[in-house]
Short mmCIF file of C-alpha atoms in Angstrom, two decimals:
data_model
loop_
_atom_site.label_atom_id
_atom_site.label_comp_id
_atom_site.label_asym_id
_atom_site.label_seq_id
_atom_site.Cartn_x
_atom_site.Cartn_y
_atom_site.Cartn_z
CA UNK R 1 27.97 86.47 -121.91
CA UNK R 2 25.42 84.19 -123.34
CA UNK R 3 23.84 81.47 -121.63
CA UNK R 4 24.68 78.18 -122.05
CA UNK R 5 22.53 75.28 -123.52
CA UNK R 6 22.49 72.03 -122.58
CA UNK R 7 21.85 69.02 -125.24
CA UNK R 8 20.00 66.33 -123.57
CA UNK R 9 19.90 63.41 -126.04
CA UNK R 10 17.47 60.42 -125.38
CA UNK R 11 15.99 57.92 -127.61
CA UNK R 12 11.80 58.88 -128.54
CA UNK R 13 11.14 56.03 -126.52
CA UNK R 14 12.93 57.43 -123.08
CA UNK R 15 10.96 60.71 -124.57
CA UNK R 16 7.73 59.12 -124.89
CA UNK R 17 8.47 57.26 -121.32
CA UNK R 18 9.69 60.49 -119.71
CA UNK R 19 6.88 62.14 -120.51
CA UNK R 20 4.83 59.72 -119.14
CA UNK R 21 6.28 59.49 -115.96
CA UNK R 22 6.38 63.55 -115.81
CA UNK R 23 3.15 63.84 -116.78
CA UNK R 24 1.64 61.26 -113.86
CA UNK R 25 3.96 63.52 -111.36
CA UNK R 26 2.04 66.49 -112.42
CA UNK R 27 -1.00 65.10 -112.39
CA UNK R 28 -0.09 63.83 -109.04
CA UNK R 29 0.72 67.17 -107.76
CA UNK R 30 -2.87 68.48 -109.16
CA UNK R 31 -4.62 65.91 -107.21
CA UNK R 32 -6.30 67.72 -104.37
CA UNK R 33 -5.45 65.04 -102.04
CA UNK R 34 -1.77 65.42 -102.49
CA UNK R 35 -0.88 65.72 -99.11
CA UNK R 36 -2.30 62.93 -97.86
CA UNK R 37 0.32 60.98 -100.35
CA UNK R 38 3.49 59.84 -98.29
CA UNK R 39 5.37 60.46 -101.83
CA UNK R 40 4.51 64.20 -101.87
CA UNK R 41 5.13 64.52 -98.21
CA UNK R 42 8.97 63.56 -99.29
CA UNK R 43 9.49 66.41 -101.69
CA UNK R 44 8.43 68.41 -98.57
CA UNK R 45 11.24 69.10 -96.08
CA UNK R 46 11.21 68.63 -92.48
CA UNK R 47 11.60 71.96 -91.41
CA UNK R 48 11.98 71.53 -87.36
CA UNK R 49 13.13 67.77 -86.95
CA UNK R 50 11.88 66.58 -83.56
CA UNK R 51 9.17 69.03 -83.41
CA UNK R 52 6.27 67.74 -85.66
CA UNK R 53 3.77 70.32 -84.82
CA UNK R 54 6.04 73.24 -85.84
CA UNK R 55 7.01 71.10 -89.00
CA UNK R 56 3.06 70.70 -89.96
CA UNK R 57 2.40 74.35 -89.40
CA UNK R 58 5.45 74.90 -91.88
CA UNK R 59 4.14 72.27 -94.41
CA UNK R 60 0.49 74.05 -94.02
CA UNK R 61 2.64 77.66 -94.40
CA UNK R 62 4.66 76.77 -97.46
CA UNK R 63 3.64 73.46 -98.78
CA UNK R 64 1.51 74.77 -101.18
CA UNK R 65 3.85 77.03 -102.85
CA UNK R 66 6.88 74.41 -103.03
CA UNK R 67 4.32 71.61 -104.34
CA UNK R 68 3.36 74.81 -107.18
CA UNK R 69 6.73 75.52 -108.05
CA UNK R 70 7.61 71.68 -109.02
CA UNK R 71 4.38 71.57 -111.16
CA UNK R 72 5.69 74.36 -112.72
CA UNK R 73 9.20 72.66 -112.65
CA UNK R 74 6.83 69.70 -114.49
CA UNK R 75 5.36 71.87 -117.12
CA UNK R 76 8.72 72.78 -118.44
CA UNK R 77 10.03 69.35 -118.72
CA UNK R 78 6.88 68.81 -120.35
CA UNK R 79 6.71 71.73 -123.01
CA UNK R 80 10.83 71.11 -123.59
CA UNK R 81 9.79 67.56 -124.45
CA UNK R 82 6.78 68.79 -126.63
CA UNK R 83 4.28 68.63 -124.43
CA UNK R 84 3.40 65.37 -123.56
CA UNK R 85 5.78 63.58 -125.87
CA UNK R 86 2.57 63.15 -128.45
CA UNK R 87 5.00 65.10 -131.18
CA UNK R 88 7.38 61.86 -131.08
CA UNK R 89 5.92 60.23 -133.91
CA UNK R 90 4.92 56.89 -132.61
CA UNK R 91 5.21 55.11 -136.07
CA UNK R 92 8.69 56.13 -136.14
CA UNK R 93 11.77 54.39 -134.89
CA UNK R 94 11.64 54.18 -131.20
CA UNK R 95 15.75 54.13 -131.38
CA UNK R 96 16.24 57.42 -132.86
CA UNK R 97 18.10 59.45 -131.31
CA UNK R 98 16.37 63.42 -130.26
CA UNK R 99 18.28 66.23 -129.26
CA UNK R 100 16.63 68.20 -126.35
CA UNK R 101 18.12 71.97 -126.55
CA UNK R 102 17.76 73.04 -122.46
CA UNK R 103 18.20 76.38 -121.54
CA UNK R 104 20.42 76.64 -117.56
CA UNK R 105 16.93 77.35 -116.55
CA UNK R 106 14.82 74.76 -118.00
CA UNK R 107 18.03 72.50 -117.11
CA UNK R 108 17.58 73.00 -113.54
CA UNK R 109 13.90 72.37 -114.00
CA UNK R 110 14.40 68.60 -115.11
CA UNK R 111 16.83 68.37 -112.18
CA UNK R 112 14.54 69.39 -110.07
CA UNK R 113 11.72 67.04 -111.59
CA UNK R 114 13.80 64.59 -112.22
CA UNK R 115 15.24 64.55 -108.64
CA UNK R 116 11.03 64.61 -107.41
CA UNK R 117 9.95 62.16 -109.51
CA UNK R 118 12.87 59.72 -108.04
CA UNK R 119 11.83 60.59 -104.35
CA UNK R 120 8.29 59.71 -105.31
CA UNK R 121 9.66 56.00 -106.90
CA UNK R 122 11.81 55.50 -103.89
CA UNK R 123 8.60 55.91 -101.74
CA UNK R 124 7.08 53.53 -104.09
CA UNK R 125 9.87 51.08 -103.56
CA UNK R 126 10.38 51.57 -99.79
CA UNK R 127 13.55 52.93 -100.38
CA UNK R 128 14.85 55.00 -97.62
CA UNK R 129 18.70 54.36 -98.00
CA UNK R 130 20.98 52.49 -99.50
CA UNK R 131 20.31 48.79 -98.32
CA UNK R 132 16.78 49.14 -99.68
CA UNK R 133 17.93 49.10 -102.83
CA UNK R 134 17.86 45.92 -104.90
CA UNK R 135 19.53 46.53 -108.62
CA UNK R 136 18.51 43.11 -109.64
CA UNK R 137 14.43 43.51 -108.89
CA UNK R 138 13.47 44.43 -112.11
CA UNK R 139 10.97 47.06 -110.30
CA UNK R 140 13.74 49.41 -109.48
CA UNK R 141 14.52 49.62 -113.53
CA UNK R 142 12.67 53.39 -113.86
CA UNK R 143 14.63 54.56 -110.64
CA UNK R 144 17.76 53.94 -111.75
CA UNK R 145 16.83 54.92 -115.33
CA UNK R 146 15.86 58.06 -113.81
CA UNK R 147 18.52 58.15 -111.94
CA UNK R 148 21.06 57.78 -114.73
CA UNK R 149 19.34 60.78 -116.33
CA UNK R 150 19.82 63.02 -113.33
CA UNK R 151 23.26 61.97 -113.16
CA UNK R 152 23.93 62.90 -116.86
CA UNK R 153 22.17 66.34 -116.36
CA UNK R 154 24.41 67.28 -113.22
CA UNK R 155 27.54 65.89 -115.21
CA UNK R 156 26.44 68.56 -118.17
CA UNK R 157 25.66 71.27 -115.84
CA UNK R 158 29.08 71.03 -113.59
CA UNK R 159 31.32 71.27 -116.75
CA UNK R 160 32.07 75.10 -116.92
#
């Protein structure tokens, strides 16, 4: 059995604005300071709630590797994109419409990102459920854009 391919289609402008959001995650995640960011510290579970010494020896244990993975995770949204987005020619209509051919793999990857990149905006926002959400402050506009996209890829990946 072969494996499936998603289509992701997006204008070059969402490309061009993906990329740039992807591309400040990743360059996030390559700052040696990452840990002290309270938005990397959410992609970073809590490993023994109620005990935070146990959960900081886990996060010293593991962090590293999970942080690696989702720059990896990054680089593949990245490269799927072209790169950095620098191949959508920016004298060309910012309407048209680009196919993005995903693999199940590199599919799970943008979930992933995508799904990182959102928990780094809602620490942004102060978002840390539902009420702290306001859908008419123009500053949530990227996290529900994002959001929308996430939504769309776990739509395309459920259909069997």
């Amino acid at each position: 059995m072969s494996e499936r391919i998603v289509v992701l289609e997006i204008s070059r402008l969402e490309a061009l604005h993906l990329a740039g959001l992807v591309g400040q995650f990743a360059e996030l995640l390559a700052d040696t300071r990452r840990a002290e960011d309270p938005g990397v510290a959410r992609l970073l579970p809590d490993a023994y709630p109620g005990d935070e010494e146990a959960t900081r020896e886990f996060r010293r244990l593991t962090g590293n590797d999970m942080l690696d993975r989702r720059a990896d995770d990054a680089r593949t949204v990245l490269t799927t994109l072209g790169s950095d987005g620098t191949d959508v020619d920016a004298d060309s209509d910012p309407d048209t419409t680009i196919a993005v051919a995903l693999s199940e793999n590199e599919a799970t990857a943008w979930l992933r990102t995508l799904s990182a990149v959102r928990l780094i905006l809602a620490e942004r926002l102060g978002i840390r459920d539902e009420d702290d959400h306001r859908p008419d402050d123009p500053r949530f506009g990227i996290y529900d854009w994002v959001g929308y996209r996430l939504d769309g890829l776990v739509t395309a990946l459920d259909r069997r």
